[in-house]
Amino acid sequence: MSFQFQRIGAVARIGFISLAAAVLLWPAFATAAPDPDRIAVNVDQAKLVKLPGGISTIVVGNPLIADVTLQNGGVVVVTGKGYGATNFIALDRTGQVLVDRQIQVEGPTDQLVTVYRGVDRETYSCMPVCQRRITLGDGETYFKSTMDQAGSLNSQASGSGAAAKPQN
């Protein structure tokens, strides 16, 4: 057997062993335990998180990314506002740090369809019928038009509700 065939055989064996190792080790990486100091939340959604009692102050690193609201019983509501990562710190009355956690705000997980018209982006939620959805990064015209429609609908609903109240 020539040197070239031996070399090809050795490279093939190394490649096969590497592939087999990757396949065997993949479940260990794929099913790694989530980081307990990291809270993952989708943009435009909220998550309840139980914290220790005695919290009196919440500080959010970047309130454009997430909002954290303290409720009774040491529960906080974490709301994803924009994509990215930030943190929050919970303090007691004496200023001692009780909690320092990371927040990762991720994209929505519902059935989205993204339409590009040139450089302008439009987002639709398709569950089962496609409807306009306002998403960070949508084109300015689409975003404003959708916001105007939503605002008009909300004001009409509020006006109708006020008009329907019984008079005493």
Short mmCIF file of C-alpha atoms in Angstrom, two decimals:
data_model
loop_
_atom_site.label_atom_id
_atom_site.label_comp_id
_atom_site.label_asym_id
_atom_site.label_seq_id
_atom_site.Cartn_x
_atom_site.Cartn_y
_atom_site.Cartn_z
CA MET A 1 0.00 0.00 0.00
CA SER A 2 1.34 3.42 -0.91
CA PHE A 3 1.91 6.26 1.52
CA GLN A 4 -0.93 8.27 -0.06
CA PHE A 5 -3.49 5.50 0.62
CA GLN A 6 -2.25 5.15 4.22
CA ARG A 7 -2.62 8.89 4.71
CA ILE A 8 -6.18 8.91 3.28
CA GLY A 9 -7.09 5.98 5.52
CA ALA A 10 -5.71 7.74 8.61
CA VAL A 11 -7.60 10.95 7.81
CA ALA A 12 -10.80 8.96 7.23
CA ARG A 13 -10.38 7.16 10.58
CA ILE A 14 -9.81 10.46 12.42
CA GLY A 15 -12.86 11.97 10.73
CA PHE A 16 -15.00 8.97 11.62
CA ILE A 17 -13.83 8.98 15.26
CA SER A 18 -14.47 12.74 15.53
CA LEU A 19 -17.96 12.33 14.09
CA ALA A 20 -18.74 9.44 16.43
CA ALA A 21 -17.51 11.44 19.45
CA ALA A 22 -19.61 14.44 18.43
CA VAL A 23 -22.72 12.27 18.06
CA LEU A 24 -22.12 10.64 21.45
CA LEU A 25 -21.37 13.91 23.26
CA TRP A 26 -24.14 15.99 21.64
CA PRO A 27 -26.88 14.94 24.14
CA ALA A 28 -24.69 16.11 27.04
CA PHE A 29 -24.44 19.59 25.55
CA ALA A 30 -27.98 19.74 24.20
CA THR A 31 -29.60 18.74 27.50
CA ALA A 32 -27.35 20.78 29.77
CA ALA A 33 -29.19 22.19 32.75
CA PRO A 34 -30.40 25.75 32.29
CA ASP A 35 -28.48 28.45 34.13
CA PRO A 36 -30.39 29.17 37.37
CA ASP A 37 -29.08 32.75 37.39
CA ARG A 38 -30.56 33.48 33.94
CA ILE A 39 -34.21 34.21 33.21
CA ALA A 40 -35.28 33.70 29.60
CA VAL A 41 -38.41 35.53 28.47
CA ASN A 42 -39.84 36.27 25.04
CA VAL A 43 -40.30 39.83 23.84
CA ASP A 44 -43.84 41.10 24.55
CA GLN A 45 -44.44 38.34 27.09
CA ALA A 46 -44.22 38.09 30.87
CA LYS A 47 -42.91 35.46 33.26
CA LEU A 48 -43.48 35.06 37.01
CA VAL A 49 -40.36 34.43 39.08
CA LYS A 50 -40.33 33.57 42.80
CA LEU A 51 -37.64 35.35 44.81
CA PRO A 52 -36.77 35.38 48.50
CA GLY A 53 -38.88 37.54 50.82
CA GLY A 54 -37.76 40.91 52.15
CA ILE A 55 -37.18 42.60 48.80
CA SER A 56 -37.88 46.33 48.87
CA THR A 57 -36.12 47.65 45.77
CA ILE A 58 -35.63 46.33 42.23
CA VAL A 59 -33.00 47.81 39.91
CA VAL A 60 -33.06 46.88 36.20
CA GLY A 61 -29.86 47.31 34.20
CA ASN A 62 -31.54 48.29 30.92
CA PRO A 63 -35.28 48.99 31.22
CA LEU A 64 -35.55 49.14 27.41
CA ILE A 65 -34.87 45.38 27.31
CA ALA A 66 -36.91 44.16 30.29
CA ASP A 67 -39.21 45.37 33.02
CA VAL A 68 -39.29 43.78 36.48
CA THR A 69 -42.25 44.51 38.77
CA LEU A 70 -42.33 43.41 42.40
CA GLN A 71 -45.55 41.73 43.59
CA ASN A 72 -46.59 40.49 47.04
CA GLY A 73 -44.90 37.41 48.46
CA GLY A 74 -41.52 37.84 46.76
CA VAL A 75 -42.87 37.28 43.26
CA VAL A 76 -41.67 39.46 40.39
CA VAL A 77 -43.14 39.83 36.92
CA VAL A 78 -40.41 39.92 34.26
CA THR A 79 -41.64 41.40 30.97
CA GLY A 80 -39.58 41.26 27.77
CA LYS A 81 -39.60 44.68 26.09
CA GLY A 82 -36.73 44.50 23.60
CA TYR A 83 -34.26 41.93 22.31
CA GLY A 84 -31.03 41.43 24.22
CA ALA A 85 -29.67 40.81 27.67
CA THR A 86 -29.73 42.82 30.88
CA ASN A 87 -29.80 42.11 34.59
CA PHE A 88 -31.79 43.01 37.66
CA ILE A 89 -30.73 43.41 41.26
CA ALA A 90 -33.08 42.98 44.22
CA LEU A 91 -32.22 44.81 47.44
CA ASP A 92 -33.63 44.63 50.95
CA ARG A 93 -34.42 47.70 53.09
CA THR A 94 -30.81 47.98 54.29
CA GLY A 95 -29.42 47.94 50.74
CA GLN A 96 -28.09 44.38 50.87
CA VAL A 97 -28.15 42.55 47.54
CA LEU A 98 -30.51 39.59 47.79
CA VAL A 99 -30.63 38.63 44.10
CA ASP A 100 -28.55 39.49 41.02
CA ARG A 101 -29.90 37.69 37.95
CA GLN A 102 -29.44 37.90 34.21
CA ILE A 103 -32.43 38.37 31.90
CA GLN A 104 -32.29 37.19 28.28
CA VAL A 105 -35.07 38.54 26.07
CA GLU A 106 -35.55 36.38 22.98
CA GLY A 107 -37.69 36.47 19.87
CA PRO A 108 -41.31 35.36 19.87
CA THR A 109 -42.01 31.66 19.55
CA ASP A 110 -45.44 31.84 17.96
CA GLN A 111 -45.94 31.12 14.27
CA LEU A 112 -44.55 34.26 12.66
CA VAL A 113 -44.28 35.09 9.01
CA THR A 114 -41.86 37.84 8.03
CA VAL A 115 -42.43 39.67 4.74
CA TYR A 116 -39.76 41.90 3.22
CA ARG A 117 -40.87 44.63 0.81
CA GLY A 118 -37.53 45.91 -0.37
CA VAL A 119 -35.72 46.79 2.86
CA ASP A 120 -38.94 47.23 4.88
CA ARG A 121 -40.00 44.35 7.08
CA GLU A 122 -43.55 43.36 8.06
CA THR A 123 -44.41 40.71 10.63
CA TYR A 124 -47.57 38.62 10.78
CA SER A 125 -48.76 36.18 13.42
CA CYS A 126 -50.32 33.20 11.64
CA MET A 127 -52.33 31.15 14.14
CA PRO A 128 -54.22 29.98 12.00
CA VAL A 129 -55.05 33.15 10.01
CA CYS A 130 -52.29 35.71 9.43
CA GLN A 131 -52.82 39.01 11.25
CA ARG A 132 -50.54 42.03 11.55
CA ARG A 133 -48.16 41.86 14.49
CA ILE A 134 -45.99 44.71 15.71
CA THR A 135 -42.43 43.51 16.17
CA LEU A 136 -39.25 45.43 16.88
CA GLY A 137 -37.45 45.91 13.59
CA ASP A 138 -40.54 46.25 11.38
CA GLY A 139 -40.54 48.97 8.72
CA GLU A 140 -41.51 52.43 9.97
CA THR A 141 -44.60 52.85 7.75
CA TYR A 142 -45.94 49.37 8.61
CA PHE A 143 -45.19 49.87 12.31
CA LYS A 144 -46.94 53.26 12.49
CA SER A 145 -49.93 52.07 10.46
CA THR A 146 -50.40 49.02 12.68
CA MET A 147 -49.98 51.10 15.87
CA ASP A 148 -52.54 53.63 14.60
CA GLN A 149 -55.04 50.87 13.86
CA ALA A 150 -54.50 49.25 17.26
CA GLY A 151 -54.84 52.62 19.01
CA SER A 152 -58.03 53.42 17.11
CA LEU A 153 -59.48 50.01 17.97
CA ASN A 154 -58.59 50.44 21.65
CA SER A 155 -60.12 53.92 21.85
CA GLN A 156 -63.29 52.68 20.13
CA ALA A 157 -63.54 49.78 22.56
CA SER A 158 -62.97 52.11 25.54
CA GLY A 159 -65.56 54.58 24.24
CA SER A 160 -68.13 51.85 23.66
CA GLY A 161 -67.54 50.43 27.14
CA ALA A 162 -68.02 53.85 28.72
CA ALA A 163 -71.21 54.47 26.73
CA ALA A 164 -72.64 51.10 27.73
CA LYS A 165 -72.40 51.78 31.48
CA PRO A 166 -75.84 51.96 33.12
CA GLN A 167 -76.97 55.33 34.49
CA ASN A 168 -78.36 55.50 38.04
#
